[in-house]
Structures are given as C-alpha cells and as structure tokens.
mmCIF file of C-alpha atoms in Angstrom:
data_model
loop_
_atom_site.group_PDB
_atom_site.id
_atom_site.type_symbol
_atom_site.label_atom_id
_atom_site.label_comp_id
_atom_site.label_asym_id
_atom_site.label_seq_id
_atom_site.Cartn_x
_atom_site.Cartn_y
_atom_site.Cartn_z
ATOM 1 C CA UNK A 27 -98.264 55.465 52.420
ATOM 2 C CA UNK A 28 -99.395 56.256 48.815
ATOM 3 C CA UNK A 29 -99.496 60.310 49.675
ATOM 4 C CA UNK A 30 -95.231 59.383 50.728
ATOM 5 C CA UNK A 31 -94.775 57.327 47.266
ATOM 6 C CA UNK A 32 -96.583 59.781 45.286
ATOM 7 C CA UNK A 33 -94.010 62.157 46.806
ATOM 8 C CA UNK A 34 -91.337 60.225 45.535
ATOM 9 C CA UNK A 35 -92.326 60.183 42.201
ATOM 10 C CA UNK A 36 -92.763 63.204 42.144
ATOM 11 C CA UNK A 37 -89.389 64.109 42.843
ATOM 12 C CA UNK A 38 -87.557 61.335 40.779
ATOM 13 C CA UNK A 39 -89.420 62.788 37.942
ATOM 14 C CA UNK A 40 -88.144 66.432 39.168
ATOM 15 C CA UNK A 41 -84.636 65.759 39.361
ATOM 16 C CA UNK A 42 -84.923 63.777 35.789
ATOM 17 C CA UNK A 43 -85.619 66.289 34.333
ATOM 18 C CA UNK A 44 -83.226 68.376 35.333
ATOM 19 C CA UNK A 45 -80.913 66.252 33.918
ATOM 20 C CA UNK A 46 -82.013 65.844 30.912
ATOM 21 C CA UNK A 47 -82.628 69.617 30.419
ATOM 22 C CA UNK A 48 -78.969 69.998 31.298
ATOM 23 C CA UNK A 49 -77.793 67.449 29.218
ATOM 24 C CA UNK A 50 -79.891 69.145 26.091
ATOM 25 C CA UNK A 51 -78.476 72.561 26.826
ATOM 26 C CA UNK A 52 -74.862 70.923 26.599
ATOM 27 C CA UNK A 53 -75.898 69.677 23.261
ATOM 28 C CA UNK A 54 -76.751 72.739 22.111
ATOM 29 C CA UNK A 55 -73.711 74.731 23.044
ATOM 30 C CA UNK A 56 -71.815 71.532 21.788
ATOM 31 C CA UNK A 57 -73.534 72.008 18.746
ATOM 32 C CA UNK A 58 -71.907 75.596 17.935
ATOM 33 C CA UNK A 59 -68.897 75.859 16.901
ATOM 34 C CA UNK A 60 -67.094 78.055 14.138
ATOM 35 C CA UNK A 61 -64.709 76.540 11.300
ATOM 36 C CA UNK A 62 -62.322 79.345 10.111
ATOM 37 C CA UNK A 63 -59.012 78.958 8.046
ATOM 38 C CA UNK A 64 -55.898 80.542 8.093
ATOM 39 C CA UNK A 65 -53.159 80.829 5.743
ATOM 40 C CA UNK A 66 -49.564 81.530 5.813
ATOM 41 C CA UNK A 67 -46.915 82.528 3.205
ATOM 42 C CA UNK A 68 -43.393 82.979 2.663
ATOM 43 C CA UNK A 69 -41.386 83.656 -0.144
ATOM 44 C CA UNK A 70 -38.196 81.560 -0.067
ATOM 45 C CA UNK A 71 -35.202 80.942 -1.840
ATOM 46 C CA UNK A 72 -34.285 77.993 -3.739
ATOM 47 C CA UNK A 73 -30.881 75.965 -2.133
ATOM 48 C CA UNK A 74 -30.622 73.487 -4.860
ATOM 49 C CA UNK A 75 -30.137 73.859 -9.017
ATOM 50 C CA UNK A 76 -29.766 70.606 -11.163
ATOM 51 C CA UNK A 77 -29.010 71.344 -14.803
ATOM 52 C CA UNK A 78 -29.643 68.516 -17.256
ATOM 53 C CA UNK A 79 -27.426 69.659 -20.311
ATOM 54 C CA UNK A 80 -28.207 67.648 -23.086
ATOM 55 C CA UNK A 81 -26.307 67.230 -26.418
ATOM 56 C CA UNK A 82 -26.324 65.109 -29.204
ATOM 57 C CA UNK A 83 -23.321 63.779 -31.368
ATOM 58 C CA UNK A 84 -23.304 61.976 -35.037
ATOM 59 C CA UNK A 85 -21.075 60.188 -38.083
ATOM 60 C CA UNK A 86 -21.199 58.193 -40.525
ATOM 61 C CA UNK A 87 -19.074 56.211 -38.715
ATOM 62 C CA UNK A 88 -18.621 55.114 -34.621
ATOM 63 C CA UNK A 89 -15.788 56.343 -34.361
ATOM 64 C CA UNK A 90 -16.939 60.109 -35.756
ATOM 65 C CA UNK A 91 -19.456 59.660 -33.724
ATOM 66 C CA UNK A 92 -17.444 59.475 -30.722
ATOM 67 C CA UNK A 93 -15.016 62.133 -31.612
ATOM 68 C CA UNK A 94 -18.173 64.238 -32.151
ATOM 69 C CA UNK A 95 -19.284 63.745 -28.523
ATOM 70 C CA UNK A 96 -15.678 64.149 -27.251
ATOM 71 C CA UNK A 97 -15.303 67.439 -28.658
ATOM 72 C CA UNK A 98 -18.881 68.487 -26.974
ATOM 73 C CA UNK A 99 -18.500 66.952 -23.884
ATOM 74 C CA UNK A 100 -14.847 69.092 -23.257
ATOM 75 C CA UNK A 101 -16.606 72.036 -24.934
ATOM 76 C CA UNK A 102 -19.363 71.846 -22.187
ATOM 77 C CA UNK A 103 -17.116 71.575 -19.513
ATOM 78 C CA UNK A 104 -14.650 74.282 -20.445
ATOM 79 C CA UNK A 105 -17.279 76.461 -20.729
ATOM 80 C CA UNK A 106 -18.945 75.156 -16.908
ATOM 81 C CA UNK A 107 -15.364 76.078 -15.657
ATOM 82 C CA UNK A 108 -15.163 79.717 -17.596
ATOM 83 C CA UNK A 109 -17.806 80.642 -15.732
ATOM 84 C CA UNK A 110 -16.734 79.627 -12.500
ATOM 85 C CA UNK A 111 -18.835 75.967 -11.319
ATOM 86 C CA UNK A 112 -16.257 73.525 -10.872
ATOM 87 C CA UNK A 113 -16.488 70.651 -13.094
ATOM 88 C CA UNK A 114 -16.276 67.683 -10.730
ATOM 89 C CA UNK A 115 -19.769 69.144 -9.829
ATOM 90 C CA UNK A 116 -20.907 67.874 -13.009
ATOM 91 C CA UNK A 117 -22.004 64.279 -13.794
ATOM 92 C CA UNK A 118 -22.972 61.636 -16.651
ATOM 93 C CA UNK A 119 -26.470 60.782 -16.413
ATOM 94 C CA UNK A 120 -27.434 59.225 -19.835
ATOM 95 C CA UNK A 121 -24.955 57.757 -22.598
ATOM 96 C CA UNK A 122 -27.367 56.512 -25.962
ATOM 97 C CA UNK A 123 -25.760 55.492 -28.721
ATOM 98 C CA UNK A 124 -28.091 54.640 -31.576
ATOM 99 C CA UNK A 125 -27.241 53.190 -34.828
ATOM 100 C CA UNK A 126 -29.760 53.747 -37.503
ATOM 101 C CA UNK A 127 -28.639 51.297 -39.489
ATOM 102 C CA UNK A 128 -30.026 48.572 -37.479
ATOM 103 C CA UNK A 129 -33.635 50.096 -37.000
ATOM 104 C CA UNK A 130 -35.939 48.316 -38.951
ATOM 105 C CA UNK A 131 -37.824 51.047 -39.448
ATOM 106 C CA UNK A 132 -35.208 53.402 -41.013
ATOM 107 C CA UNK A 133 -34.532 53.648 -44.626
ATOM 108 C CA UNK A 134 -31.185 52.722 -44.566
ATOM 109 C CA UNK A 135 -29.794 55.862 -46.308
ATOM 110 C CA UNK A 136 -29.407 58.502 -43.451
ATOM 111 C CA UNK A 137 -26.074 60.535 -43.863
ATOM 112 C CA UNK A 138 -25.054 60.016 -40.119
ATOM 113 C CA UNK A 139 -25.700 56.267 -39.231
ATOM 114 C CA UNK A 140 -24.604 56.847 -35.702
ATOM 115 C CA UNK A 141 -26.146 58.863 -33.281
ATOM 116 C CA UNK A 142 -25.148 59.548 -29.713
ATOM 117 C CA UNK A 143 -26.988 61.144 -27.358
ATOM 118 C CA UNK A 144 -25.604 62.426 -23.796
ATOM 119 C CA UNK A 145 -26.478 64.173 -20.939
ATOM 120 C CA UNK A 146 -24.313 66.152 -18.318
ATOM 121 C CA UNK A 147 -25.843 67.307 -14.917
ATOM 122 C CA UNK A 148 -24.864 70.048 -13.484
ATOM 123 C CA UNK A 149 -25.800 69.875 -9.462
ATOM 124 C CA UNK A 150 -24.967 73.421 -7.159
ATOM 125 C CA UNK A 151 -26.024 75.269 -4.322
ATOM 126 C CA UNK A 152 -24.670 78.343 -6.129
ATOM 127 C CA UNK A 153 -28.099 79.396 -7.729
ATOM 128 C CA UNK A 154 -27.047 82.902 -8.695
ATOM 129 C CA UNK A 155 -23.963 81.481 -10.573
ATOM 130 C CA UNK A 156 -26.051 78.368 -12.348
ATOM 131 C CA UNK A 157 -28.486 81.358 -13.165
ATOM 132 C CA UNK A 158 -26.371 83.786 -14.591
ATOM 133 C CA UNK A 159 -24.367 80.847 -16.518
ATOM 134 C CA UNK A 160 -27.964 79.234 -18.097
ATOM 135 C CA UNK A 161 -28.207 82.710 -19.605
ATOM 136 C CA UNK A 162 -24.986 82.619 -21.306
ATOM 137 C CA UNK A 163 -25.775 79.095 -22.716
ATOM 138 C CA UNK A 164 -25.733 80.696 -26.534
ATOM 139 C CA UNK A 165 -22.226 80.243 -26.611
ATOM 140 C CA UNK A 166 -22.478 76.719 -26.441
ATOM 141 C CA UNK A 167 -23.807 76.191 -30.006
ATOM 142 C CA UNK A 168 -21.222 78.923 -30.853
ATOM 143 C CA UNK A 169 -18.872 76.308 -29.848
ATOM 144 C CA UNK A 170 -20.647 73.827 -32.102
ATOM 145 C CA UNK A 171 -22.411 71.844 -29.494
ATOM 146 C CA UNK A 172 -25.848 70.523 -30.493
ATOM 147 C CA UNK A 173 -28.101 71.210 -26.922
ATOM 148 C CA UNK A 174 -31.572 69.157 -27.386
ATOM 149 C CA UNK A 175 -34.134 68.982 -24.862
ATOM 150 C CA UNK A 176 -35.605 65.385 -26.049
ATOM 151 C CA UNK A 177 -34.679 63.998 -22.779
ATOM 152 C CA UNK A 178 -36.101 66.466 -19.928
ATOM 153 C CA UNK A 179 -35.602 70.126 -19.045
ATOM 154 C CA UNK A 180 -33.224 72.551 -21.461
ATOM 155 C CA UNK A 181 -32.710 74.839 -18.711
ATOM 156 C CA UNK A 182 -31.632 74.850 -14.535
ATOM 157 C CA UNK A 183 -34.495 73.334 -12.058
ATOM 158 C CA UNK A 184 -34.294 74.759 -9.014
ATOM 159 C CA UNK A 185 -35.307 73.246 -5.789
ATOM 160 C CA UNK A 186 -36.431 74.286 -2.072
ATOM 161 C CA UNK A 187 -35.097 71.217 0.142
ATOM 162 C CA UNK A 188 -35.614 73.425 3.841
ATOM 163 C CA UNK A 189 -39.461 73.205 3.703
ATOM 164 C CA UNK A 190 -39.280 71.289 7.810
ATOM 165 C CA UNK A 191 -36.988 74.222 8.791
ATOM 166 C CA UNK A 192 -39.695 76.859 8.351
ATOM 167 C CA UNK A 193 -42.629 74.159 8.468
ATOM 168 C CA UNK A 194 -42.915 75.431 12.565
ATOM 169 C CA UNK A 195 -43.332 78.663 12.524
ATOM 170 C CA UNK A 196 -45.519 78.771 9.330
ATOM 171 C CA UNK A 197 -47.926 76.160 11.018
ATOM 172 C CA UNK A 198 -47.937 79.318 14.192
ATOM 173 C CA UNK A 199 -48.651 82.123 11.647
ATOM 174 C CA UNK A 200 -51.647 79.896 10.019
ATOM 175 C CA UNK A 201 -52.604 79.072 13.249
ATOM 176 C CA UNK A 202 -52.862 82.634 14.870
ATOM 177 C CA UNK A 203 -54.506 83.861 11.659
ATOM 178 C CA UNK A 204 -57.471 81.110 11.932
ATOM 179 C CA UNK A 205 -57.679 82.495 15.745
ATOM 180 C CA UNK A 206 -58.137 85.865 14.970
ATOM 181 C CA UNK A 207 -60.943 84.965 12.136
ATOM 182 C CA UNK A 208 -62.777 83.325 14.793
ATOM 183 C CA UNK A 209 -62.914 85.849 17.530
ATOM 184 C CA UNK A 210 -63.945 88.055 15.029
ATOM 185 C CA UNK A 211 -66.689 86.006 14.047
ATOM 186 C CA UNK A 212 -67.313 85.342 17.738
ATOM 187 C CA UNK A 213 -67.555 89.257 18.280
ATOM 188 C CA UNK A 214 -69.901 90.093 15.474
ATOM 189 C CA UNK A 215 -72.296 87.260 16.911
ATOM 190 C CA UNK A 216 -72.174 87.950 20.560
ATOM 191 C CA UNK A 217 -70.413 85.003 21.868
ATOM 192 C CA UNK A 218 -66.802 83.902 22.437
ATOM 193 C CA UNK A 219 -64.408 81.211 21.509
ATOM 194 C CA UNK A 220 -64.323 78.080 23.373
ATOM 195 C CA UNK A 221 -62.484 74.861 23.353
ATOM 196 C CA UNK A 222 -60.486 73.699 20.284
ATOM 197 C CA UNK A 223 -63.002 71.146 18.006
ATOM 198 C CA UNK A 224 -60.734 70.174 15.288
ATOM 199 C CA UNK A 225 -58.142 71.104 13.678
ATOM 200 C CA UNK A 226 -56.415 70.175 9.985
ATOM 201 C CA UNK A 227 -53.015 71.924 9.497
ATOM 202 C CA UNK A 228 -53.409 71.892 5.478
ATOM 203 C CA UNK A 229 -50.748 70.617 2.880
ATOM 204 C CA UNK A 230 -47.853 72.674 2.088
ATOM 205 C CA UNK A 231 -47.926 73.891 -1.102
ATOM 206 C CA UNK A 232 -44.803 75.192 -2.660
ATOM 207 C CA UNK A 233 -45.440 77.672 -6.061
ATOM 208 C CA UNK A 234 -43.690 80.012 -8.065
ATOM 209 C CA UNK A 235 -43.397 83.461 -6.839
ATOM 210 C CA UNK A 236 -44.590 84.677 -10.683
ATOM 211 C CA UNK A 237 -47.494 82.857 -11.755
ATOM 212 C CA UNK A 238 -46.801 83.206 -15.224
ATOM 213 C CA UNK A 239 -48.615 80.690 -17.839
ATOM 214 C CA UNK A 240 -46.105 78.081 -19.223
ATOM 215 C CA UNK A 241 -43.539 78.716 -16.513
ATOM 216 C CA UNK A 242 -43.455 76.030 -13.684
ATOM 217 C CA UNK A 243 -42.673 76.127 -9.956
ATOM 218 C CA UNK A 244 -39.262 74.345 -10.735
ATOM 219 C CA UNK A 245 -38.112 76.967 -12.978
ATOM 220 C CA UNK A 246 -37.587 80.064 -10.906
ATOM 221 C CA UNK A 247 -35.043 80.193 -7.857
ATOM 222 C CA UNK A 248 -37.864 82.266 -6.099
ATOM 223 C CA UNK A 249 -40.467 80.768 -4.793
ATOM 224 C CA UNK A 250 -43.845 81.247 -1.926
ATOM 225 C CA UNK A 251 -44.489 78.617 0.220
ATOM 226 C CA UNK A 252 -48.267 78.360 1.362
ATOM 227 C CA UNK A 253 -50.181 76.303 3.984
ATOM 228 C CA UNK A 254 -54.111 76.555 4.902
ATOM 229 C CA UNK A 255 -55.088 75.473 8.126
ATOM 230 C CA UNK A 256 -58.631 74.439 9.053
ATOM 231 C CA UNK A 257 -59.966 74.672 12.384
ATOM 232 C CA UNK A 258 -63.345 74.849 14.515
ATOM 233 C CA UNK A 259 -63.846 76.083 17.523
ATOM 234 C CA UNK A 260 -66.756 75.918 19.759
ATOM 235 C CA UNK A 261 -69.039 78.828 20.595
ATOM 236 C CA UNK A 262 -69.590 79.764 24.106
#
C-alpha cells in the first residue's frame, strides 16, 4: 500500500511539473514581442481660404469717420469683385468704433477723435483665386485703404477640412509600413511575427509642406499630412 501511494506521488508531482514547465515556456514566448512604428504621409491640398481683411477709418468728427469707412469698405469690395470672388462671399466680422475723446487715458488733443476699425472676411473654396488676389493686395492702399493687422492674420489662412476622407487609407499605409519593420526585425533575429500585442494608431498631424521659420501651417494652401502608428507584435 505505501509502494502504490508512493507511486502516486510520484506521478502527481510528474505531471505538475509539466505544467508548470509549459506554462513558463508560454511566458517566455509571451514575453517577446517587437514594438515598431510606421508612418505615413501625404501632401494635400487645402479646400478652404478665410481672409480677414482688416482696415481702419478716422475724423475728427463721426460722421468723417463713417464716410472714411464707407469709402474703404466699397473700395475693398470693388476690388474682391475685379478680381473675380463674388462679394456676397464676403462678410462683417468686427465693427469698433472708438472715440478717443472719452478715454481717460488720452490727452485729449488727437487730430482724429474717432476711430473705426472693421474687418471683412473673405470665405472661398477657390484657393488659387484668393491666392493670386492676396498678392495683388498693394492696390488696396493705392486706393487709400488703411489694411492693419491689429486684429488677427493680414493675409489668406488656408484650411484642410477632408482629413476623415483620407484618414483610412493613411491608417493602411502606416500600418503596412510598421509590418514590414517587424518582419524585418523578425528576420535578422531568427524568429517570426506572431499575434498582434498592441497597437496605437498615432495623432494626425497636419504641417506645412515648406518648413520655413516664421511661416505657419495655416499659411500655405499646400500642406503634408502625417500619422505614426505604434505597434508590437509578439515573437514566435
């Protein structure tokens, strides 16, 4: 009777062990995996320009003042029309009138007491035409218009508004690039890919094509998209 429960022991304490060597060796593999990243771009086209033109008016009386701002208001809009945007694209965005007169803080001799200040935005999907128009914006003060840029941009912003159209098949490219990293990594160490670990699909970045210093993203109709994906694999 002991010789048949010595037996038994001995086997329980076989077939333990077997599983917890095979429950080590899945720990092992479990514990190699490879984290590779893969990155997409695209250059892309802007769909959207917004053009904050900003002007400022002034008299010694209200009524100048006005007159003043009349004149510059129909002087920006004739010359949106001569070149082609149609003006019931444009908008009023900020009217300020300020008299000086009634700042405490003024001296209360300033030739032009009154002092308007007025923006028009310009909104297209033409961005070649809003382009080539910003560039003839010299004729403006020609004209006798006084542009300022105290109250945002002096020139077109151009935006990219079809980022979830291509988001798809940008998210594929990273995707397939991370892949390829990690078979190759996989070759050169003798093993081969496995099951998916994790996987982070990266924030889409959208920069200007020319990454020139004190030009911004917004300012150029071209522009390259750019996502980074991050994703481990395990090691068989």
């Amino acid at each position: 009777m002991k010789v048949f429960s010595a037996l038994i022991l001995a086997v329980a304490t076989i077939v333990a062990a077997s599983f917890i060597g095979d429950g080590l060796t899945d720990l092992r593999t479990g514990d190699r995996y490879v984290t590779v990243k893969g990155l997409a771009e695209r250059e892309v086209k802007a769909d959207l320009a917004l053009w904050p033109l900003h002007f400022v008016a002034s008299g010694t009386t209200l009524e100048q003042a006005r007159e003043e701002a009349r004149t510059s208001r129909e002087a920006i809009l004739a010359f949106i029309e001569d070149h082609g945007i149609d003006a019931r694209k444009v908008e009023l965005q900020r009217l300020n009138v300020n008299d000086t007169a009634a700042d405490p803080y003024s001296s209360g001799d300033a030739e032009q007491r009154f002092i308007i200040n007025q923006t028009l935005m310009v909104r297209s999907t033409e961005i070649e035409q809003i382009r080539d128009t910003a560039q003839a914006v010299g004729e403006l003060l020609d004209a006798g218009v006084v542009l300022s840029s105290n109250y945002g941009p002096s020139g077109p912003i151009y935006l990219f508004n079809r980022l979830n159209e291509i988001k798809p098949e940008m998210i594929a490219e990273a995707t397939a690039a991370a892949r390829d990293s990690a078979e190759q990594f996989a070759h050169d160490a003798n093993a081969r890919i496995g099951t998916l670990r994790r996987a982070n699909q990266g924030v889409f970045e959208i920069r200007a094509r020319d990454q020139a210093a004190g030009t911004s993203e917004e300012q150029q109709p071209i522009k390259t998209v750019r996502v980074v994906t991050t994703i481990e694999y395990y090691l068989d």
